[in-house]
Amino acid sequence: MSNVGKIALEEIKILVTNVFLKQGCNKENASALANTITKAEEDGSSSHGLFRVPGYVASLQSGKVNGHASPKIKQVSPVILKCDADNGFASTAHETSLPLLADAAKKNGISVLSIKGCYHFAALWPETEYLARQNLVGFACTAFKPSVAPAGAKEAFFGTNPISMAWPRSNNEPVVFDMATATMAKGEVMIAARDGHNLPDGVGLGENGEPSNDPKDILKGVLLPFGGYKGSAISMMVELFAAGLTGDVFSYEAQEKDNNDGGPPSGGEFIMALNPEIIADSNWEKHCDDFFQKLLSIDGVRLPGSRRHKNRLGDQYRSINEELLLKVKSFL
Ligand code: NDP
């Protein structure tokens, strides 16, 4: 197990803002990225917090990502928004476009946002949870680079292709699930390799194409989709939403385009907001709350997102791998 040190969330935010300013971001882009990373650390999404900083920095240093991105939004109909992320990180595109997406769904009942030309290296719950906190149902997905073997195959074709959905609850925390369609997100496998943990069955195949529990071996081989052919089908649909529908690249095309600098590949993201106040019956909220109460009354059940929300209630200090912290500080 690696050494860990304690650091305050505010200190994390200041540190990463300064790192990104030093590494070529303007104020707006550095701040959007720092918010994303600090929120991930606050919630205990550690595979998408400080852990990602070396990759973000690599893609700024290689010139792949535009640290001065100024996303442009086009409203092509009252319910369809298109965002050109200007080759920047997804966080900046989100800060620019999500408020407009929410407004369109509040007015019209539904709205769709397709983001093109962005670099997504984060968790997806920030975008869907943002929508749920505006009393909307949120949906988001994005593709990546080939890392996951489709059902029946031993070679990578799908990205880890995360999907997130969030459900609003005005008297409670929203219900938010956010998951890779791989059995485990690649970042989690990388952390297990760093910390020397074996992985459960079903996460991936090793270099020789056989099932493996060794994260280092799996990183040389291939990840598997969750739930066999069912997860494989959902991963395929993520490719279609995030690339087929947005007009951006599929995972295999992202690979061809990428300079392999260790940062995220370029790609698209599909986000949708639904307004139950317009779509559902007037008692929708009580109806759904009764459903959640019934679900939670079953022994052993918890709601997705509740682990993260509980982490937010703790103190403002987080345990961070010391080597990682030194690495991040070395970018100042
Ligand atoms: P997990 O398997 O850890 O969790 C998936 C979801 O299941 C979460 O919403 C989690 O809620 C919920 N959950 C976990 N355990 C339970 C339980 N016992 N009962 C009910 N719900 C539960 O996530 P992954 O490893 O699949 O993905 C991690 C992150 O990686 C995601 O945030 C994803 O967006 C990100 N990712 C990003 C990519 C990118 O290209 N940008 C690519 C791939 C993944 P809770 O959080 O409360 O535990």
mmCIF file of C-alpha atoms and ligand atoms in Angstrom:
data_model
loop_
_atom_site.group_PDB
_atom_site.id
_atom_site.type_symbol
_atom_site.label_atom_id
_atom_site.label_comp_id
_atom_site.label_asym_id
_atom_site.label_seq_id
_atom_site.Cartn_x
_atom_site.Cartn_y
_atom_site.Cartn_z
ATOM 1 C CA MET A 1 0.000 0.000 0.000
ATOM 2 C CA SER A 2 1.374 3.436 -0.953
ATOM 3 C CA ASN A 3 1.936 6.239 1.570
ATOM 4 C CA VAL A 4 -0.851 8.772 1.868
ATOM 5 C CA GLY A 5 -0.938 12.327 3.164
ATOM 6 C CA LYS A 6 -3.859 14.588 4.147
ATOM 7 C CA ILE A 7 -4.642 17.724 2.182
ATOM 8 C CA ALA A 8 -7.560 20.173 2.363
ATOM 9 C CA LEU A 9 -9.932 20.417 -0.618
ATOM 10 C CA GLU A 10 -9.347 24.176 -0.889
ATOM 11 C CA GLU A 11 -5.618 23.500 -1.070
ATOM 12 C CA ILE A 12 -6.207 20.930 -3.855
ATOM 13 C CA LYS A 13 -8.195 23.486 -5.811
ATOM 14 C CA ILE A 14 -5.542 26.193 -5.492
ATOM 15 C CA LEU A 15 -2.756 23.717 -6.323
ATOM 16 C CA VAL A 16 -4.355 22.382 -9.501
ATOM 17 C CA THR A 17 -5.499 25.837 -10.650
ATOM 18 C CA ASN A 18 -1.890 27.014 -10.405
ATOM 19 C CA VAL A 19 -0.624 23.867 -12.159
ATOM 20 C CA PHE A 20 -2.987 24.388 -15.105
ATOM 21 C CA LEU A 21 -2.214 28.121 -15.318
ATOM 22 C CA LYS A 22 1.503 27.272 -15.379
ATOM 23 C CA GLN A 23 0.960 24.536 -17.983
ATOM 24 C CA GLY A 24 -0.794 26.751 -20.516
ATOM 25 C CA CYS A 25 -4.457 27.146 -19.539
ATOM 26 C CA ASN A 26 -6.083 30.547 -19.288
ATOM 27 C CA LYS A 27 -8.025 31.430 -16.119
ATOM 28 C CA GLU A 28 -11.382 30.118 -17.351
ATOM 29 C CA ASN A 29 -10.056 26.721 -18.459
ATOM 30 C CA ALA A 30 -7.841 26.261 -15.383
ATOM 31 C CA SER A 31 -10.766 27.056 -13.108
ATOM 32 C CA ALA A 32 -13.183 24.660 -14.886
ATOM 33 C CA LEU A 33 -10.649 21.826 -14.678
ATOM 34 C CA ALA A 34 -9.796 22.586 -11.045
ATOM 35 C CA ASN A 35 -13.517 22.454 -10.159
ATOM 36 C CA THR A 36 -13.841 19.032 -11.807
ATOM 37 C CA ILE A 37 -10.785 17.631 -10.015
ATOM 38 C CA THR A 38 -11.709 19.075 -6.623
ATOM 39 C CA LYS A 39 -15.276 17.750 -6.882
ATOM 40 C CA ALA A 40 -13.905 14.275 -7.702
ATOM 41 C CA GLU A 41 -11.609 14.334 -4.660
ATOM 42 C CA GLU A 42 -14.405 15.688 -2.458
ATOM 43 C CA ASP A 43 -16.638 12.743 -3.415
ATOM 44 C CA GLY A 44 -13.937 10.085 -3.239
ATOM 45 C CA SER A 45 -13.896 9.548 -7.042
ATOM 46 C CA SER A 46 -10.137 9.295 -6.734
ATOM 47 C CA SER A 47 -9.516 7.715 -10.142
ATOM 48 C CA HIS A 48 -10.791 10.972 -11.707
ATOM 49 C CA GLY A 49 -9.285 13.556 -9.373
ATOM 50 C CA LEU A 50 -5.591 14.395 -8.863
ATOM 51 C CA PHE A 51 -4.739 11.027 -10.393
ATOM 52 C CA ARG A 52 -5.645 12.485 -13.796
ATOM 53 C CA VAL A 53 -3.478 15.624 -13.505
ATOM 54 C CA PRO A 54 -0.348 14.099 -15.147
ATOM 55 C CA GLY A 55 -2.502 13.121 -18.159
ATOM 56 C CA TYR A 56 -4.118 16.575 -18.371
ATOM 57 C CA VAL A 57 -0.675 18.199 -18.197
ATOM 58 C CA ALA A 58 0.776 15.830 -20.823
ATOM 59 C CA SER A 59 -1.947 16.791 -23.281
ATOM 60 C CA LEU A 60 -1.346 20.505 -22.663
ATOM 61 C CA GLN A 61 2.418 20.074 -23.052
ATOM 62 C CA SER A 62 2.066 18.105 -26.292
ATOM 63 C CA GLY A 63 -0.207 20.831 -27.662
ATOM 64 C CA LYS A 64 -3.038 18.344 -28.227
ATOM 65 C CA VAL A 65 -5.522 20.209 -26.036
ATOM 66 C CA ASN A 66 -6.295 23.912 -26.265
ATOM 67 C CA GLY A 67 -5.851 25.423 -22.803
ATOM 68 C CA HIS A 68 -7.501 28.638 -24.052
ATOM 69 C CA ALA A 69 -10.612 26.918 -25.431
ATOM 70 C CA SER A 70 -13.658 29.086 -25.859
ATOM 71 C CA PRO A 71 -16.579 26.716 -26.580
ATOM 72 C CA LYS A 72 -19.202 27.915 -29.093
ATOM 73 C CA ILE A 73 -22.851 26.918 -28.730
ATOM 74 C CA LYS A 74 -25.358 26.789 -31.551
ATOM 75 C CA GLN A 75 -29.056 26.328 -30.708
ATOM 76 C CA VAL A 76 -30.250 24.552 -33.860
ATOM 77 C CA SER A 77 -33.830 24.197 -32.572
ATOM 78 C CA PRO A 78 -35.541 25.044 -29.256
ATOM 79 C CA VAL A 79 -34.464 21.628 -27.928
ATOM 80 C CA ILE A 80 -31.211 20.823 -29.746
ATOM 81 C CA LEU A 81 -27.924 22.450 -28.777
ATOM 82 C CA LYS A 82 -24.591 21.807 -30.431
ATOM 83 C CA CYS A 83 -21.376 22.729 -28.670
ATOM 84 C CA ASP A 84 -18.044 23.024 -30.439
ATOM 85 C CA ALA A 85 -15.637 22.577 -27.515
ATOM 86 C CA ASP A 86 -12.818 24.305 -29.415
ATOM 87 C CA ASN A 87 -10.438 21.400 -28.771
ATOM 88 C CA GLY A 88 -10.565 22.029 -25.038
ATOM 89 C CA PHE A 89 -11.243 19.915 -21.958
ATOM 90 C CA ALA A 90 -14.855 18.804 -21.447
ATOM 91 C CA SER A 91 -15.110 20.733 -18.155
ATOM 92 C CA THR A 92 -14.992 24.098 -19.960
ATOM 93 C CA ALA A 93 -17.625 22.981 -22.485
ATOM 94 C CA HIS A 94 -19.861 21.873 -19.588
ATOM 95 C CA GLU A 95 -19.609 25.171 -17.733
ATOM 96 C CA THR A 96 -20.594 26.986 -20.928
ATOM 97 C CA SER A 97 -23.355 24.716 -22.192
ATOM 98 C CA LEU A 98 -25.104 22.941 -19.288
ATOM 99 C CA PRO A 99 -27.030 26.024 -18.060
ATOM 100 C CA LEU A 100 -28.430 26.492 -21.606
ATOM 101 C CA LEU A 101 -29.344 22.788 -21.828
ATOM 102 C CA ALA A 102 -31.181 23.004 -18.490
ATOM 103 C CA ASP A 103 -33.080 26.143 -19.571
ATOM 104 C CA ALA A 104 -34.179 24.480 -22.827
ATOM 105 C CA ALA A 105 -35.514 21.396 -20.959
ATOM 106 C CA LYS A 106 -37.306 23.559 -18.390
ATOM 107 C CA LYS A 107 -39.117 25.373 -21.214
ATOM 108 C CA ASN A 108 -39.710 22.495 -23.613
ATOM 109 C CA GLY A 109 -39.741 19.293 -21.545
ATOM 110 C CA ILE A 110 -36.690 17.819 -23.229
ATOM 111 C CA SER A 111 -33.371 19.009 -24.590
ATOM 112 C CA VAL A 112 -30.312 17.442 -26.121
ATOM 113 C CA LEU A 113 -26.714 18.636 -26.212
ATOM 114 C CA SER A 114 -24.085 17.216 -28.511
ATOM 115 C CA ILE A 115 -20.551 18.250 -27.691
ATOM 116 C CA LYS A 116 -17.856 17.860 -30.359
ATOM 117 C CA GLY A 117 -14.104 18.251 -30.183
ATOM 118 C CA CYS A 118 -13.670 17.862 -26.438
ATOM 119 C CA TYR A 119 -11.255 15.892 -24.248
ATOM 120 C CA HIS A 120 -13.127 14.043 -21.478
ATOM 121 C CA PHE A 121 -10.929 12.583 -18.752
ATOM 122 C CA ALA A 122 -13.332 12.823 -15.831
ATOM 123 C CA ALA A 123 -16.317 11.198 -14.189
ATOM 124 C CA LEU A 124 -19.700 11.923 -15.806
ATOM 125 C CA TRP A 125 -21.753 12.463 -12.659
ATOM 126 C CA PRO A 126 -20.930 16.209 -12.480
ATOM 127 C CA GLU A 127 -22.956 16.834 -15.652
ATOM 128 C CA THR A 128 -25.951 14.595 -14.828
ATOM 129 C CA GLU A 129 -26.065 15.633 -11.179
ATOM 130 C CA TYR A 130 -26.021 19.293 -12.245
ATOM 131 C CA LEU A 131 -29.192 18.623 -14.270
ATOM 132 C CA ALA A 132 -30.867 16.671 -11.445
ATOM 133 C CA ARG A 133 -30.242 19.593 -9.080
ATOM 134 C CA GLN A 134 -32.287 21.700 -11.519
ATOM 135 C CA ASN A 135 -35.181 19.218 -11.115
ATOM 136 C CA LEU A 136 -34.397 17.490 -14.422
ATOM 137 C CA VAL A 137 -33.602 13.898 -15.317
ATOM 138 C CA GLY A 138 -30.065 13.765 -16.735
ATOM 139 C CA PHE A 139 -28.373 11.370 -19.139
ATOM 140 C CA ALA A 140 -24.775 11.518 -20.427
ATOM 141 C CA CYS A 141 -22.336 9.256 -22.219
ATOM 142 C CA THR A 142 -18.991 9.491 -23.957
ATOM 143 C CA ALA A 143 -16.645 7.104 -25.776
ATOM 144 C CA PHE A 144 -12.875 6.771 -25.288
ATOM 145 C CA LYS A 145 -10.117 4.777 -27.039
ATOM 146 C CA PRO A 146 -10.317 1.001 -27.650
ATOM 147 C CA SER A 147 -9.783 -0.690 -24.269
ATOM 148 C CA VAL A 148 -12.687 -3.156 -24.023
ATOM 149 C CA ALA A 149 -13.269 -6.357 -26.000
ATOM 150 C CA PRO A 150 -16.793 -6.689 -27.428
ATOM 151 C CA ALA A 151 -18.601 -9.858 -26.231
ATOM 152 C CA GLY A 152 -16.991 -12.889 -27.860
ATOM 153 C CA ALA A 153 -13.742 -11.096 -28.752
ATOM 154 C CA LYS A 154 -10.280 -10.937 -27.194
ATOM 155 C CA GLU A 155 -9.223 -7.649 -28.738
ATOM 156 C CA ALA A 156 -10.150 -4.112 -27.737
ATOM 157 C CA PHE A 157 -12.674 -2.209 -29.857
ATOM 158 C CA PHE A 158 -14.980 -0.259 -27.499
ATOM 159 C CA GLY A 159 -13.794 2.481 -25.180
ATOM 160 C CA THR A 160 -14.518 2.147 -21.476
ATOM 161 C CA ASN A 161 -17.585 4.155 -22.560
ATOM 162 C CA PRO A 162 -19.135 5.530 -19.360
ATOM 163 C CA ILE A 163 -22.811 6.236 -18.984
ATOM 164 C CA SER A 164 -24.475 8.273 -16.246
ATOM 165 C CA MET A 165 -28.103 8.970 -15.372
ATOM 166 C CA ALA A 166 -29.468 11.118 -12.587
ATOM 167 C CA TRP A 167 -32.938 11.431 -11.078
ATOM 168 C CA PRO A 168 -34.065 14.599 -9.236
ATOM 169 C CA ARG A 169 -35.518 14.503 -5.707
ATOM 170 C CA SER A 170 -36.306 17.913 -4.254
ATOM 171 C CA ASN A 171 -36.325 16.727 -0.625
ATOM 172 C CA ASN A 172 -33.362 14.381 -0.940
ATOM 173 C CA GLU A 173 -30.060 14.026 -2.710
ATOM 174 C CA PRO A 174 -30.613 13.129 -6.379
ATOM 175 C CA VAL A 175 -30.105 9.485 -7.351
ATOM 176 C CA VAL A 176 -27.076 9.356 -9.656
ATOM 177 C CA PHE A 177 -25.411 6.386 -11.212
ATOM 178 C CA ASP A 178 -22.263 6.735 -13.218
ATOM 179 C CA MET A 179 -20.352 3.758 -14.509
ATOM 180 C CA ALA A 180 -17.897 2.567 -17.100
ATOM 181 C CA THR A 181 -19.459 -0.058 -19.368
ATOM 182 C CA ALA A 182 -16.228 -1.983 -18.791
ATOM 183 C CA THR A 183 -16.496 -4.193 -15.690
ATOM 184 C CA MET A 184 -14.121 -1.681 -14.096
ATOM 185 C CA ALA A 185 -12.977 1.786 -15.203
ATOM 186 C CA LYS A 186 -9.398 1.806 -16.554
ATOM 187 C CA GLY A 187 -8.359 4.379 -13.930
ATOM 188 C CA GLU A 188 -9.438 1.950 -11.172
ATOM 189 C CA VAL A 189 -7.362 -0.814 -12.787
ATOM 190 C CA MET A 190 -4.370 1.575 -12.951
ATOM 191 C CA ILE A 191 -4.783 2.436 -9.259
ATOM 192 C CA ALA A 192 -4.966 -1.290 -8.359
ATOM 193 C CA ALA A 193 -1.741 -1.821 -10.352
ATOM 194 C CA ARG A 194 -0.083 1.089 -8.519
ATOM 195 C CA ASP A 195 -1.239 -0.100 -5.083
ATOM 196 C CA GLY A 196 -0.576 -3.816 -5.732
ATOM 197 C CA HIS A 197 -4.165 -5.128 -5.412
ATOM 198 C CA ASN A 198 -5.458 -8.135 -7.304
ATOM 199 C CA LEU A 199 -8.748 -7.700 -9.169
ATOM 200 C CA PRO A 200 -11.900 -9.849 -9.068
ATOM 201 C CA ASP A 201 -12.750 -12.282 -11.869
ATOM 202 C CA GLY A 202 -14.291 -10.818 -15.010
ATOM 203 C CA VAL A 203 -12.398 -7.498 -15.152
ATOM 204 C CA GLY A 204 -10.146 -8.405 -18.056
ATOM 205 C CA LEU A 205 -7.922 -10.695 -20.079
ATOM 206 C CA GLY A 206 -4.144 -10.654 -19.681
ATOM 207 C CA GLU A 207 -1.485 -10.226 -22.342
ATOM 208 C CA ASN A 208 -1.937 -13.877 -23.443
ATOM 209 C CA GLY A 209 -5.702 -13.430 -23.959
ATOM 210 C CA GLU A 210 -6.639 -15.513 -20.904
ATOM 211 C CA PRO A 211 -8.709 -14.286 -17.913
ATOM 212 C CA SER A 212 -6.449 -12.564 -15.361
ATOM 213 C CA ASN A 213 -6.738 -11.021 -11.892
ATOM 214 C CA ASP A 214 -3.445 -9.128 -12.143
ATOM 215 C CA PRO A 215 -4.091 -5.429 -12.980
ATOM 216 C CA LYS A 216 -0.639 -5.027 -14.597
ATOM 217 C CA ASP A 217 -1.306 -8.008 -16.866
ATOM 218 C CA ILE A 218 -4.797 -6.708 -17.726
ATOM 219 C CA LEU A 219 -3.361 -3.302 -18.637
ATOM 220 C CA LYS A 220 -1.214 -5.129 -21.225
ATOM 221 C CA GLY A 221 -4.250 -7.136 -22.359
ATOM 222 C CA VAL A 222 -7.839 -5.991 -22.556
ATOM 223 C CA LEU A 223 -10.778 -5.039 -20.321
ATOM 224 C CA LEU A 224 -14.112 -6.851 -20.552
ATOM 225 C CA PRO A 225 -17.579 -5.270 -20.712
ATOM 226 C CA PHE A 226 -19.765 -5.627 -17.611
ATOM 227 C CA GLY A 227 -22.471 -8.283 -17.871
ATOM 228 C CA GLY A 228 -21.145 -10.094 -20.965
ATOM 229 C CA TYR A 229 -23.070 -9.477 -24.181
ATOM 230 C CA LYS A 230 -25.583 -7.183 -22.428
ATOM 231 C CA GLY A 231 -22.925 -4.701 -21.294
ATOM 232 C CA SER A 232 -21.281 -5.078 -24.691
ATOM 233 C CA ALA A 233 -24.523 -3.925 -26.368
ATOM 234 C CA ILE A 234 -24.773 -0.912 -24.061
ATOM 235 C CA SER A 235 -21.140 -0.035 -24.791
ATOM 236 C CA MET A 236 -21.928 -0.222 -28.514
ATOM 237 C CA MET A 237 -24.872 2.162 -27.990
ATOM 238 C CA VAL A 238 -22.594 4.595 -26.132
ATOM 239 C CA GLU A 239 -20.356 4.641 -29.227
ATOM 240 C CA LEU A 240 -23.437 5.409 -31.343
ATOM 241 C CA PHE A 241 -24.744 8.188 -29.078
ATOM 242 C CA ALA A 242 -21.342 9.791 -28.440
ATOM 243 C CA ALA A 243 -19.993 9.497 -31.987
ATOM 244 C CA GLY A 244 -22.735 8.427 -34.404
ATOM 245 C CA LEU A 245 -25.161 11.038 -33.116
ATOM 246 C CA THR A 246 -22.785 13.877 -32.245
ATOM 247 C CA GLY A 247 -20.791 13.432 -35.474
ATOM 248 C CA ASP A 248 -17.547 13.026 -33.545
ATOM 249 C CA VAL A 249 -15.176 10.025 -33.567
ATOM 250 C CA PHE A 250 -15.826 6.422 -32.555
ATOM 251 C CA SER A 251 -13.253 4.978 -30.131
ATOM 252 C CA TYR A 252 -11.248 3.317 -32.912
ATOM 253 C CA GLU A 253 -11.143 6.615 -34.829
ATOM 254 C CA ALA A 254 -10.094 8.458 -31.645
ATOM 255 C CA GLN A 255 -7.172 6.059 -31.380
ATOM 256 C CA GLU A 256 -6.077 6.803 -34.955
ATOM 257 C CA LYS A 257 -6.209 10.531 -34.231
ATOM 258 C CA ASP A 258 -4.541 10.451 -30.804
ATOM 259 C CA ASN A 259 -0.870 11.265 -30.187
ATOM 260 C CA ASN A 260 -0.749 8.870 -27.185
ATOM 261 C CA ASP A 261 0.676 11.517 -24.880
ATOM 262 C CA GLY A 262 -1.005 9.882 -21.872
ATOM 263 C CA GLY A 263 -3.896 12.355 -21.800
ATOM 264 C CA PRO A 264 -7.484 11.863 -22.981
ATOM 265 C CA PRO A 265 -8.349 11.314 -26.650
ATOM 266 C CA SER A 266 -10.523 13.789 -28.519
ATOM 267 C CA GLY A 267 -14.196 12.840 -28.823
ATOM 268 C CA GLY A 268 -17.822 13.776 -28.423
ATOM 269 C CA GLU A 269 -20.306 13.643 -25.582
ATOM 270 C CA PHE A 270 -24.061 13.228 -25.740
ATOM 271 C CA ILE A 271 -26.133 14.771 -22.924
ATOM 272 C CA MET A 272 -29.908 14.828 -22.544
ATOM 273 C CA ALA A 273 -32.203 16.539 -20.047
ATOM 274 C CA LEU A 274 -35.851 15.603 -19.420
ATOM 275 C CA ASN A 275 -38.283 17.717 -17.419
ATOM 276 C CA PRO A 276 -40.707 15.541 -15.406
ATOM 277 C CA GLU A 277 -42.784 18.635 -14.563
ATOM 278 C CA ILE A 278 -43.839 18.697 -18.222
ATOM 279 C CA ILE A 279 -43.530 15.007 -19.178
ATOM 280 C CA ALA A 280 -44.950 13.229 -16.099
ATOM 281 C CA ASP A 281 -48.162 13.391 -14.068
ATOM 282 C CA SER A 282 -48.336 16.031 -11.341
ATOM 283 C CA ASN A 283 -47.744 13.430 -8.594
ATOM 284 C CA TRP A 284 -44.518 12.130 -10.181
ATOM 285 C CA GLU A 285 -42.279 13.177 -7.343
ATOM 286 C CA LYS A 286 -44.270 11.511 -4.561
ATOM 287 C CA HIS A 287 -44.796 8.437 -6.743
ATOM 288 C CA CYS A 288 -41.025 8.110 -7.261
ATOM 289 C CA ASP A 289 -40.200 8.863 -3.633
ATOM 290 C CA ASP A 290 -42.513 6.031 -2.568
ATOM 291 C CA PHE A 291 -40.642 3.802 -5.017
ATOM 292 C CA PHE A 292 -37.257 4.793 -3.554
ATOM 293 C CA GLN A 293 -38.522 4.252 0.019
ATOM 294 C CA LYS A 294 -39.777 0.793 -0.892
ATOM 295 C CA LEU A 295 -36.477 -0.018 -2.608
ATOM 296 C CA LEU A 296 -34.451 1.204 0.371
ATOM 297 C CA SER A 297 -36.551 -0.824 2.795
ATOM 298 C CA ILE A 298 -34.990 -3.976 1.334
ATOM 299 C CA ASP A 299 -32.106 -5.155 3.462
ATOM 300 C CA GLY A 300 -28.703 -4.525 1.851
ATOM 301 C CA VAL A 301 -29.880 -1.952 -0.727
ATOM 302 C CA ARG A 302 -28.361 1.499 -1.139
ATOM 303 C CA LEU A 303 -28.926 4.062 -3.866
ATOM 304 C CA PRO A 304 -26.236 4.762 -6.461
ATOM 305 C CA GLY A 305 -24.475 8.042 -5.712
ATOM 306 C CA SER A 306 -25.072 7.776 -1.952
ATOM 307 C CA ARG A 307 -21.443 6.773 -1.249
ATOM 308 C CA ARG A 308 -20.223 9.967 -2.948
ATOM 309 C CA HIS A 309 -22.828 12.147 -1.271
ATOM 310 C CA LYS A 310 -21.867 10.738 2.140
ATOM 311 C CA ASN A 311 -18.203 11.543 1.442
ATOM 312 C CA ARG A 312 -19.180 15.199 0.920
ATOM 313 C CA LEU A 313 -20.461 15.407 4.473
ATOM 314 C CA GLY A 314 -17.067 14.514 5.962
ATOM 315 C CA ASP A 315 -14.371 17.019 6.886
ATOM 316 C CA GLN A 316 -12.561 19.037 4.221
ATOM 317 C CA TYR A 317 -9.386 16.921 4.230
ATOM 318 C CA ARG A 318 -8.684 14.086 1.800
ATOM 319 C CA SER A 319 -6.075 11.300 1.858
ATOM 320 C CA ILE A 320 -3.884 11.487 -1.237
ATOM 321 C CA ASN A 321 -1.085 9.206 -2.414
ATOM 322 C CA GLU A 322 2.113 11.091 -1.515
ATOM 323 C CA GLU A 323 3.986 10.212 -4.698
ATOM 324 C CA LEU A 324 1.057 11.517 -6.732
ATOM 325 C CA LEU A 325 0.975 14.753 -4.751
ATOM 326 C CA LEU A 326 4.709 15.296 -5.347
ATOM 327 C CA LYS A 327 4.217 14.604 -9.050
ATOM 328 C CA VAL A 328 1.381 17.181 -9.249
ATOM 329 C CA LYS A 329 3.479 19.774 -7.389
ATOM 330 C CA SER A 330 6.362 19.159 -9.811
ATOM 331 C CA PHE A 331 4.222 20.748 -12.564
ATOM 332 C CA LEU A 332 4.197 24.132 -10.774
HETATM 333 P P1 NDP B 1 -18.286 1.951 -9.983
HETATM 334 O O1 NDP B 1 -18.386 0.544 -10.430
HETATM 335 O O2 NDP B 1 -17.460 2.254 -8.795
HETATM 336 O O3 NDP B 1 -19.744 2.512 -9.666
HETATM 337 C C1 NDP B 1 -20.748 2.539 -10.661
HETATM 338 C C2 NDP B 1 -22.046 3.075 -10.103
HETATM 339 O O4 NDP B 1 -22.630 2.095 -9.228
HETATM 340 C C3 NDP B 1 -21.892 4.315 -9.242
HETATM 341 O O5 NDP B 1 -22.956 5.181 -9.510
HETATM 342 C C4 NDP B 1 -21.941 3.790 -7.808
HETATM 343 O O6 NDP B 1 -22.423 4.743 -6.871
HETATM 344 C C5 NDP B 1 -22.917 2.654 -7.970
HETATM 345 N N1 NDP B 1 -22.728 1.604 -6.955
HETATM 346 C C6 NDP B 1 -21.583 1.001 -6.588
HETATM 347 N N2 NDP B 1 -21.825 0.068 -5.640
HETATM 348 C C7 NDP B 1 -23.155 0.104 -5.420
HETATM 349 C C8 NDP B 1 -24.032 -0.625 -4.556
HETATM 350 N N3 NDP B 1 -23.588 -1.554 -3.730
HETATM 351 N N4 NDP B 1 -25.343 -0.337 -4.596
HETATM 352 C C9 NDP B 1 -25.837 0.614 -5.437
HETATM 353 N N5 NDP B 1 -25.064 1.329 -6.261
HETATM 354 C C10 NDP B 1 -23.745 1.079 -6.269
HETATM 355 O O7 NDP B 1 -17.815 2.892 -11.197
HETATM 356 P P2 NDP B 1 -16.874 2.543 -12.445
HETATM 357 O O8 NDP B 1 -15.608 1.968 -11.927
HETATM 358 O O9 NDP B 1 -17.627 1.779 -13.459
HETATM 359 O O10 NDP B 1 -16.606 4.004 -13.044
HETATM 360 C C11 NDP B 1 -15.903 4.955 -12.282
HETATM 361 C C12 NDP B 1 -15.906 6.294 -12.965
HETATM 362 O O11 NDP B 1 -15.107 6.278 -14.130
HETATM 363 C C13 NDP B 1 -17.255 6.839 -13.405
HETATM 364 O O12 NDP B 1 -17.411 8.072 -12.744
HETATM 365 C C14 NDP B 1 -17.121 7.050 -14.918
HETATM 366 O O13 NDP B 1 -17.781 8.192 -15.414
HETATM 367 C C15 NDP B 1 -15.630 7.219 -15.058
HETATM 368 N N6 NDP B 1 -15.164 6.922 -16.413
HETATM 369 C C16 NDP B 1 -14.822 7.966 -17.244
HETATM 370 C C17 NDP B 1 -14.376 7.726 -18.529
HETATM 371 C C18 NDP B 1 -14.070 8.845 -19.460
HETATM 372 O O14 NDP B 1 -13.702 8.587 -20.596
HETATM 373 N N7 NDP B 1 -14.210 10.091 -19.089
HETATM 374 C C19 NDP B 1 -14.211 6.358 -19.035
HETATM 375 C C20 NDP B 1 -14.662 5.346 -18.097
HETATM 376 C C21 NDP B 1 -15.099 5.631 -16.832
HETATM 377 P P3 NDP B 1 -21.399 5.460 -5.829
HETATM 378 O O15 NDP B 1 -20.593 6.424 -6.653
HETATM 379 O O16 NDP B 1 -22.273 6.105 -4.816
HETATM 380 O O17 NDP B 1 -20.545 4.365 -5.260
#
